[in-house]
Coordinates of C-alpha atoms and ligand atoms in Angstrom, one line a residue:
M1 CA 0.1 0.1 0.3
E2 CA 1.4 3.3 -0.6
S3 CA 2.3 5.4 2.4
R4 CA 0.9 8.5 1.8
N5 CA -0.4 11.0 4.8
P6 CA -3.8 9.9 5.7
E7 CA -4.9 13.3 6.0
E8 CA -4.2 13.6 2.1
I9 CA -6.0 10.3 1.2
H10 CA -8.8 10.8 3.2
A11 CA -9.9 14.6 4.2
S12 CA -12.4 13.8 6.9
V13 CA -16.1 15.1 5.9
L14 CA -17.8 18.0 8.6
L15 CA -15.4 17.7 10.7
D16 CA -16.1 20.7 12.5
E17 CA -19.9 20.3 12.9
A18 CA -19.2 16.8 13.8
M19 CA -17.0 18.1 17.1
E20 CA -19.7 20.9 17.1
I21 CA -22.1 18.5 18.4
L22 CA -20.0 15.6 20.3
V23 CA -17.2 17.6 22.5
R24 CA -18.9 18.8 25.4
D25 CA -17.5 19.6 28.7
G26 CA -17.0 16.8 31.3
G27 CA -17.4 14.1 28.2
E28 CA -15.7 11.1 29.3
I29 CA -15.8 8.7 26.6
F30 CA -16.6 8.4 23.3
V31 CA -17.0 6.1 20.4
D32 CA -16.1 6.5 16.9
A33 CA -18.1 3.5 15.0
T34 CA -16.4 4.0 11.6
L35 CA -13.0 5.0 12.4
G36 CA -11.7 4.8 9.0
L37 CA -8.4 6.7 9.1
G38 CA -9.1 8.4 12.3
G39 CA -9.5 11.7 11.3
H40 CA -12.4 12.3 13.2
A41 CA -11.1 10.1 16.2
E42 CA -7.8 12.4 16.4
A43 CA -9.8 15.5 16.4
L44 CA -12.1 14.2 19.2
L45 CA -8.7 13.3 20.9
E46 CA -7.1 16.5 20.9
R47 CA -10.2 18.9 21.6
L48 CA -11.1 16.5 24.7
S49 CA -7.8 16.6 26.5
N50 CA -9.0 13.9 29.4
A51 CA -11.1 11.7 27.6
R52 CA -11.0 8.1 25.7
L53 CA -12.2 7.0 22.7
I54 CA -13.1 3.4 21.0
G55 CA -12.4 3.7 17.7
I56 CA -14.5 0.7 15.7
D57 CA -14.0 -0.1 12.2
Q58 CA -14.7 -3.7 10.7
D59 CA -11.9 -3.0 8.0
T60 CA -8.4 -4.3 9.1
E61 CA -6.6 -2.3 6.8
A62 CA -8.4 1.1 8.3
T63 CA -7.8 -0.2 11.9
E64 CA -3.8 -0.8 11.5
Q65 CA -3.6 3.1 9.7
A66 CA -5.7 4.4 12.8
R67 CA -4.0 2.6 15.1
K68 CA -0.5 4.4 14.1
R69 CA -2.1 7.8 13.9
L70 CA -3.8 7.4 17.2
E71 CA -0.8 6.2 18.7
R72 CA 0.2 9.2 20.3
F73 CA -2.6 9.6 22.9
G74 CA -1.4 6.0 24.3
S75 CA -4.2 4.2 26.6
R76 CA -7.0 7.1 25.8
A77 CA -7.5 5.5 22.4
T78 CA -8.8 1.7 22.0
I79 CA -9.2 0.3 18.6
V80 CA -11.5 -2.6 17.6
H81 CA -12.1 -4.7 15.1
A82 CA -16.0 -5.2 15.1
N83 CA -19.1 -4.1 12.7
F84 CA -21.1 -1.5 13.9
A85 CA -24.0 -3.8 14.4
E86 CA -22.0 -5.3 17.2
V87 CA -21.7 -1.5 19.2
K88 CA -23.6 -3.3 22.4
S89 CA -21.5 -6.0 22.8
V90 CA -18.0 -3.9 21.9
I91 CA -19.5 -1.2 24.4
A92 CA -20.3 -3.9 27.5
G93 CA -16.5 -5.0 27.0
E94 CA -15.2 -1.4 27.0
A95 CA -17.4 0.9 29.0
S96 CA -20.3 -0.8 30.6
E97 CA -21.3 2.8 32.2
G98 CA -22.3 3.9 28.4
V99 CA -20.6 6.1 26.5
D100 CA -20.7 9.8 26.4
G101 CA -21.1 10.4 22.7
I102 CA -21.2 8.4 19.5
L103 CA -19.7 9.2 15.8
A104 CA -20.6 7.2 12.3
D105 CA -19.2 8.7 9.5
L106 CA -20.6 5.9 6.6
G107 CA -19.6 4.0 3.6
V108 CA -16.0 3.6 2.4
S109 CA -13.3 5.7 2.6
S110 CA -11.1 6.8 0.3
L111 CA -8.5 4.3 1.3
Q112 CA -11.1 1.4 0.2
F113 CA -12.2 3.2 -2.6
D114 CA -8.8 4.5 -4.1
T115 CA -7.4 0.5 -3.4
G116 CA -8.2 -0.6 -6.6
S117 CA -7.7 -4.8 -5.5
R118 CA -10.3 -4.1 -3.3
G119 CA -12.9 -4.2 -5.8
F120 CA -15.0 -0.6 -5.1
S121 CA -14.1 0.9 -8.4
F122 CA -14.2 0.6 -11.8
R123 CA -10.8 2.8 -12.3
E124 CA -9.3 -0.1 -12.3
D125 CA -9.8 -3.9 -13.3
A126 CA -10.0 -5.9 -9.9
P127 CA -11.6 -8.9 -8.7
L128 CA -15.2 -8.0 -7.6
D129 CA -14.7 -8.1 -3.9
M130 CA -16.3 -5.1 -2.0
R131 CA -16.5 -6.6 1.2
M132 CA -15.3 -3.6 3.8
D133 CA -14.3 -6.4 6.2
A134 CA -12.1 -8.3 3.7
E135 CA -11.7 -11.4 6.3
S136 CA -15.2 -11.8 7.1
D137 CA -16.7 -15.4 5.3
D138 CA -19.6 -13.5 3.6
P139 CA -19.7 -13.5 0.1
T140 CA -18.3 -11.1 -2.5
A141 CA -20.0 -9.2 -4.6
A142 CA -18.3 -12.1 -7.9
E143 CA -20.3 -14.5 -5.5
L144 CA -23.4 -12.9 -5.3
L145 CA -23.5 -12.1 -9.0
A146 CA -22.8 -16.1 -8.9
T147 CA -25.6 -17.0 -7.1
L148 CA -28.5 -14.5 -6.9
N149 CA -31.2 -15.2 -9.3
E150 CA -32.0 -12.7 -12.0
E151 CA -35.2 -11.4 -10.3
E152 CA -32.7 -10.7 -7.0
I153 CA -30.0 -9.3 -9.1
A154 CA -32.6 -6.6 -10.3
N155 CA -33.9 -6.2 -7.1
V156 CA -30.8 -5.2 -5.6
I157 CA -29.6 -2.7 -8.3
Y158 CA -32.7 -1.2 -8.4
Q159 CA -33.8 -0.8 -4.5
F160 CA -29.7 0.4 -3.4
G161 CA -28.8 1.5 -7.0
E162 CA -32.1 3.0 -8.0
E163 CA -31.0 1.8 -11.6
R164 CA -33.7 2.0 -14.1
F165 CA -32.1 -0.6 -16.3
S166 CA -31.9 -2.6 -13.2
R167 CA -33.8 -5.5 -15.2
R168 CA -31.7 -5.6 -18.2
I169 CA -28.6 -5.0 -16.4
A170 CA -29.5 -8.6 -14.2
R171 CA -30.2 -10.1 -17.4
R172 CA -27.1 -9.6 -19.0
I173 CA -25.1 -11.0 -16.0
V174 CA -27.1 -14.2 -16.0
E175 CA -26.9 -14.5 -19.5
K176 CA -23.1 -14.0 -18.7
R177 CA -23.2 -16.6 -16.3
E178 CA -25.3 -19.2 -18.3
A179 CA -22.7 -18.6 -21.2
G180 CA -19.7 -19.8 -18.9
T181 CA -18.7 -16.4 -18.5
P182 CA -19.1 -14.9 -15.4
I183 CA -18.4 -11.6 -14.4
T184 CA -15.5 -11.9 -11.7
T185 CA -13.9 -8.3 -12.3
T186 CA -14.8 -4.5 -11.7
K187 CA -13.9 -4.0 -15.3
Q188 CA -16.1 -6.5 -16.6
L189 CA -19.0 -5.1 -14.7
A190 CA -18.8 -1.8 -15.8
E191 CA -18.5 -2.5 -19.6
L192 CA -21.8 -4.7 -18.9
V193 CA -23.5 -1.8 -17.4
E194 CA -22.3 0.8 -19.6
R195 CA -23.5 -1.6 -22.8
S196 CA -27.2 -2.1 -21.0
V197 CA -28.0 0.8 -20.2
K198 CA -29.4 4.5 -22.1
R199 CA -27.2 7.4 -21.1
S200 CA -28.7 11.1 -20.9
P201 CA -26.4 13.6 -22.2
K202 CA -27.0 15.3 -18.6
E203 CA -24.6 12.9 -16.4
K204 CA -21.8 13.3 -15.3
T205 CA -21.5 10.1 -13.6
H206 CA -19.9 6.8 -15.4
P207 CA -23.1 4.9 -16.2
A208 CA -21.9 1.8 -14.0
T209 CA -21.8 4.1 -10.2
R210 CA -25.5 3.4 -9.4
T211 CA -24.9 -0.4 -10.2
F212 CA -21.8 -0.6 -7.8
Q213 CA -23.0 1.2 -5.4
A214 CA -25.7 -1.6 -5.1
L215 CA -23.6 -3.9 -4.8
R216 CA -21.2 -2.8 -2.1
I217 CA -24.9 -1.9 0.0
A218 CA -26.0 -5.5 -0.7
V219 CA -22.4 -7.3 0.0
N220 CA -21.8 -4.8 3.0
R221 CA -25.8 -5.5 4.2
E222 CA -25.3 -1.5 4.7
L223 CA -28.6 -0.7 5.2
E224 CA -29.6 -3.2 7.7
V225 CA -26.7 -3.1 9.9
L226 CA -27.4 0.9 9.7
E227 CA -30.9 0.2 11.5
T228 CA -29.4 -2.2 14.0
F229 CA -26.8 0.1 14.6
I230 CA -29.2 3.3 15.4
T231 CA -31.4 1.6 18.2
D232 CA -28.1 0.0 19.6
A233 CA -25.6 2.9 19.7
V234 CA -29.1 5.4 21.6
D235 CA -28.6 2.1 23.9
V236 CA -25.3 3.1 25.0
L237 CA -25.3 6.2 25.5
K238 CA -25.6 7.9 29.2
I239 CA -28.2 10.0 29.6
G240 CA -27.6 13.6 27.9
G241 CA -25.0 11.6 25.2
R242 CA -25.2 12.0 21.5
L243 CA -25.4 10.0 18.8
A244 CA -24.0 11.8 15.1
I245 CA -24.4 10.1 12.1
I246 CA -23.3 11.3 8.1
S247 CA -24.5 10.1 5.7
F248 CA -23.9 9.9 1.6
H249 CA -26.9 8.6 0.0
S250 CA -30.6 9.1 0.4
L251 CA -31.1 5.3 1.3
E252 CA -29.0 6.1 4.3
D253 CA -30.2 9.4 4.9
R254 CA -34.1 8.0 5.0
I255 CA -32.8 5.7 7.3
V256 CA -31.1 7.2 9.4
K257 CA -34.0 10.6 9.5
H258 CA -36.4 7.9 10.3
G259 CA -34.9 5.9 12.9
F260 CA -34.2 9.4 14.4
Q261 CA -37.9 10.6 14.3
K262 CA -39.0 7.2 15.8
L263 CA -36.3 7.6 19.0
S264 CA -37.9 10.8 19.1
G265 CA -41.5 9.4 19.6
K266 CA -43.4 9.8 16.4
C267 CA -45.7 7.1 15.8
T268 CA -45.3 5.0 12.5
C269 CA -48.5 3.5 12.6
P270 CA -50.6 3.2 9.1
P271 CA -53.3 6.1 9.9
R272 CA -56.5 3.9 10.5
I273 CA -54.9 1.7 13.4
P274 CA -56.9 2.9 16.9
Q275 CA -54.0 2.5 19.0
C276 CA -50.2 2.9 18.8
V277 CA -48.3 -1.2 17.7
C278 CA -45.0 0.2 16.2
G279 CA -43.6 1.2 19.9
A280 CA -42.6 4.6 19.3
E281 CA -41.2 6.0 22.5
K282 CA -40.2 9.5 23.0
R283 CA -35.8 8.3 23.8
V284 CA -33.8 11.0 22.3
E285 CA -34.6 14.6 21.1
I286 CA -33.7 15.6 17.7
L287 CA -30.9 17.9 17.4
T288 CA -30.8 18.5 13.4
K289 CA -33.8 19.7 12.3
K290 CA -32.8 20.0 8.9
P291 CA -29.6 17.9 8.2
I292 CA -26.4 19.8 8.4
V293 CA -24.4 19.9 5.1
P294 CA -21.1 20.9 4.3
G295 CA -20.0 24.9 3.2
D296 CA -19.5 25.5 -0.6
D297 CA -15.4 25.6 0.6
E298 CA -15.9 22.2 1.6
M299 CA -17.7 21.0 -1.0
E300 CA -15.2 22.3 -4.0
R301 CA -12.0 20.9 -1.5
N302 CA -13.5 17.6 -0.9
W303 CA -15.5 15.8 -3.6
R304 CA -16.5 13.4 -1.2
S305 CA -18.2 15.5 0.9
R306 CA -20.7 17.0 -1.9
S307 CA -23.5 14.5 -0.8
A308 CA -23.0 14.4 3.0
K309 CA -25.8 15.0 5.4
L310 CA -25.2 15.0 9.4
R311 CA -27.8 14.4 11.5
A312 CA -27.6 14.0 15.5
V313 CA -29.9 13.2 18.3
R314 CA -29.8 13.4 22.5
K315 CA -30.7 10.9 24.9
L316 CA -33.4 12.0 27.6
T317 CA -34.1 8.6 29.1
Ligands
SAM1 C1 -16.1 7.6 5.6 S1 -14.7 6.2 6.4 C2 -14.3 7.5 7.6 C3 -13.7 7.9 7.9 C4 -13.2 8.7 9.2 N1 -14.3 9.1 9.9 C5 -12.1 9.3 9.1 O1 -11.9 10.8 9.4 O2 -10.7 9.3 8.6 C6 -16.2 4.8 6.8 C7 -14.9 4.2 7.2 O3 -16.2 3.1 8.1 C8 -15.8 1.7 7.9 N2 -17.4 0.6 7.9 C9 -18.6 1.1 7.4 N3 -19.5 0.2 7.7 C10 -18.9 0.0 8.9 C11 -19.7 -0.9 9.7 N4 -20.9 -1.5 9.6 N5 -18.9 -1.1 10.7 C12 -17.7 -1.0 11.0 N6 -17.1 0.0 10.4 C13 -17.6 0.2 9.0 C14 -15.7 1.5 7.0 O4 -14.2 0.4 6.7 C15 -14.9 2.8 6.6 O5 -13.1 2.3 7.3
ZN2 ZN1 -47.3 3.9 16.4

């Protein structure tokens, strides 16, 4: 791997805005649930000179890099290789009294995206892997394309990529498989998608972007683990503790927004039901009526920040 400075590889998105929400006087213990290269974690440890931070990431390349970056904080930083869906058991082992703040900065890091061999990007030809936890036994993207049926593939591409041509793409993927030449690399998939979609002249992004996003979400079960994380994270907060989540696309943001609304007591039962059965209970106060988005200067400096949205809550009970 290249040994570029982590700050150059990955500029932390909405850094000051996230600190503004999380850093409080008297805060003792914090969780960065998506440590990545440790940018947000480092900023928290710098601003709270007595606090401890537990950093979680499911990618061992990220935990290794973050470990180096946070070394100077000694025992104030604890790094755990885990999925943030396991936040409850991680915290039970590290801070049974609960924590003062939790941050999640979702999605892939630039390190993952830019390391061609991980299979997240079609800029380089590589095996179609896309697992953030490359050590897990979970199926890779290529394995999903080899085992799901045509309708399941189309649904993944439609639901997680919002791709209009999902059916045609799925049909061609299955045709390749039936011909004994399955799709196994990033370039093969990008070219197949390019041949399958009608491109609007206004569109600036590569036509395979949506399909790649969809597969990545499916491989890492990103939306499922996010839902679990939101309720479990609130469980492990101390009263008054804060949870801040930065999302990067509308599917994620919708889950965060609805998850927070439900935890703030908003009933989500269908209108005709006489009694509430959704279990809505007011456990948090929403701190961001509207999501916080980056300013123009950040968007100019860092392309990755363009779609970022930050939402946060404070635990009441
Ligand atoms: C956008 S990066 C975080 C960057 C970090 N905030 C920084 O400032 O350097 C997202 C990181 O979250 C990790 N990640 C994504 N989903 C995860 C999950 N469910 N559990 C644990 N880590 C996850 C990824 O492996 C990636 O390293
Ligand atoms: Zn209800």
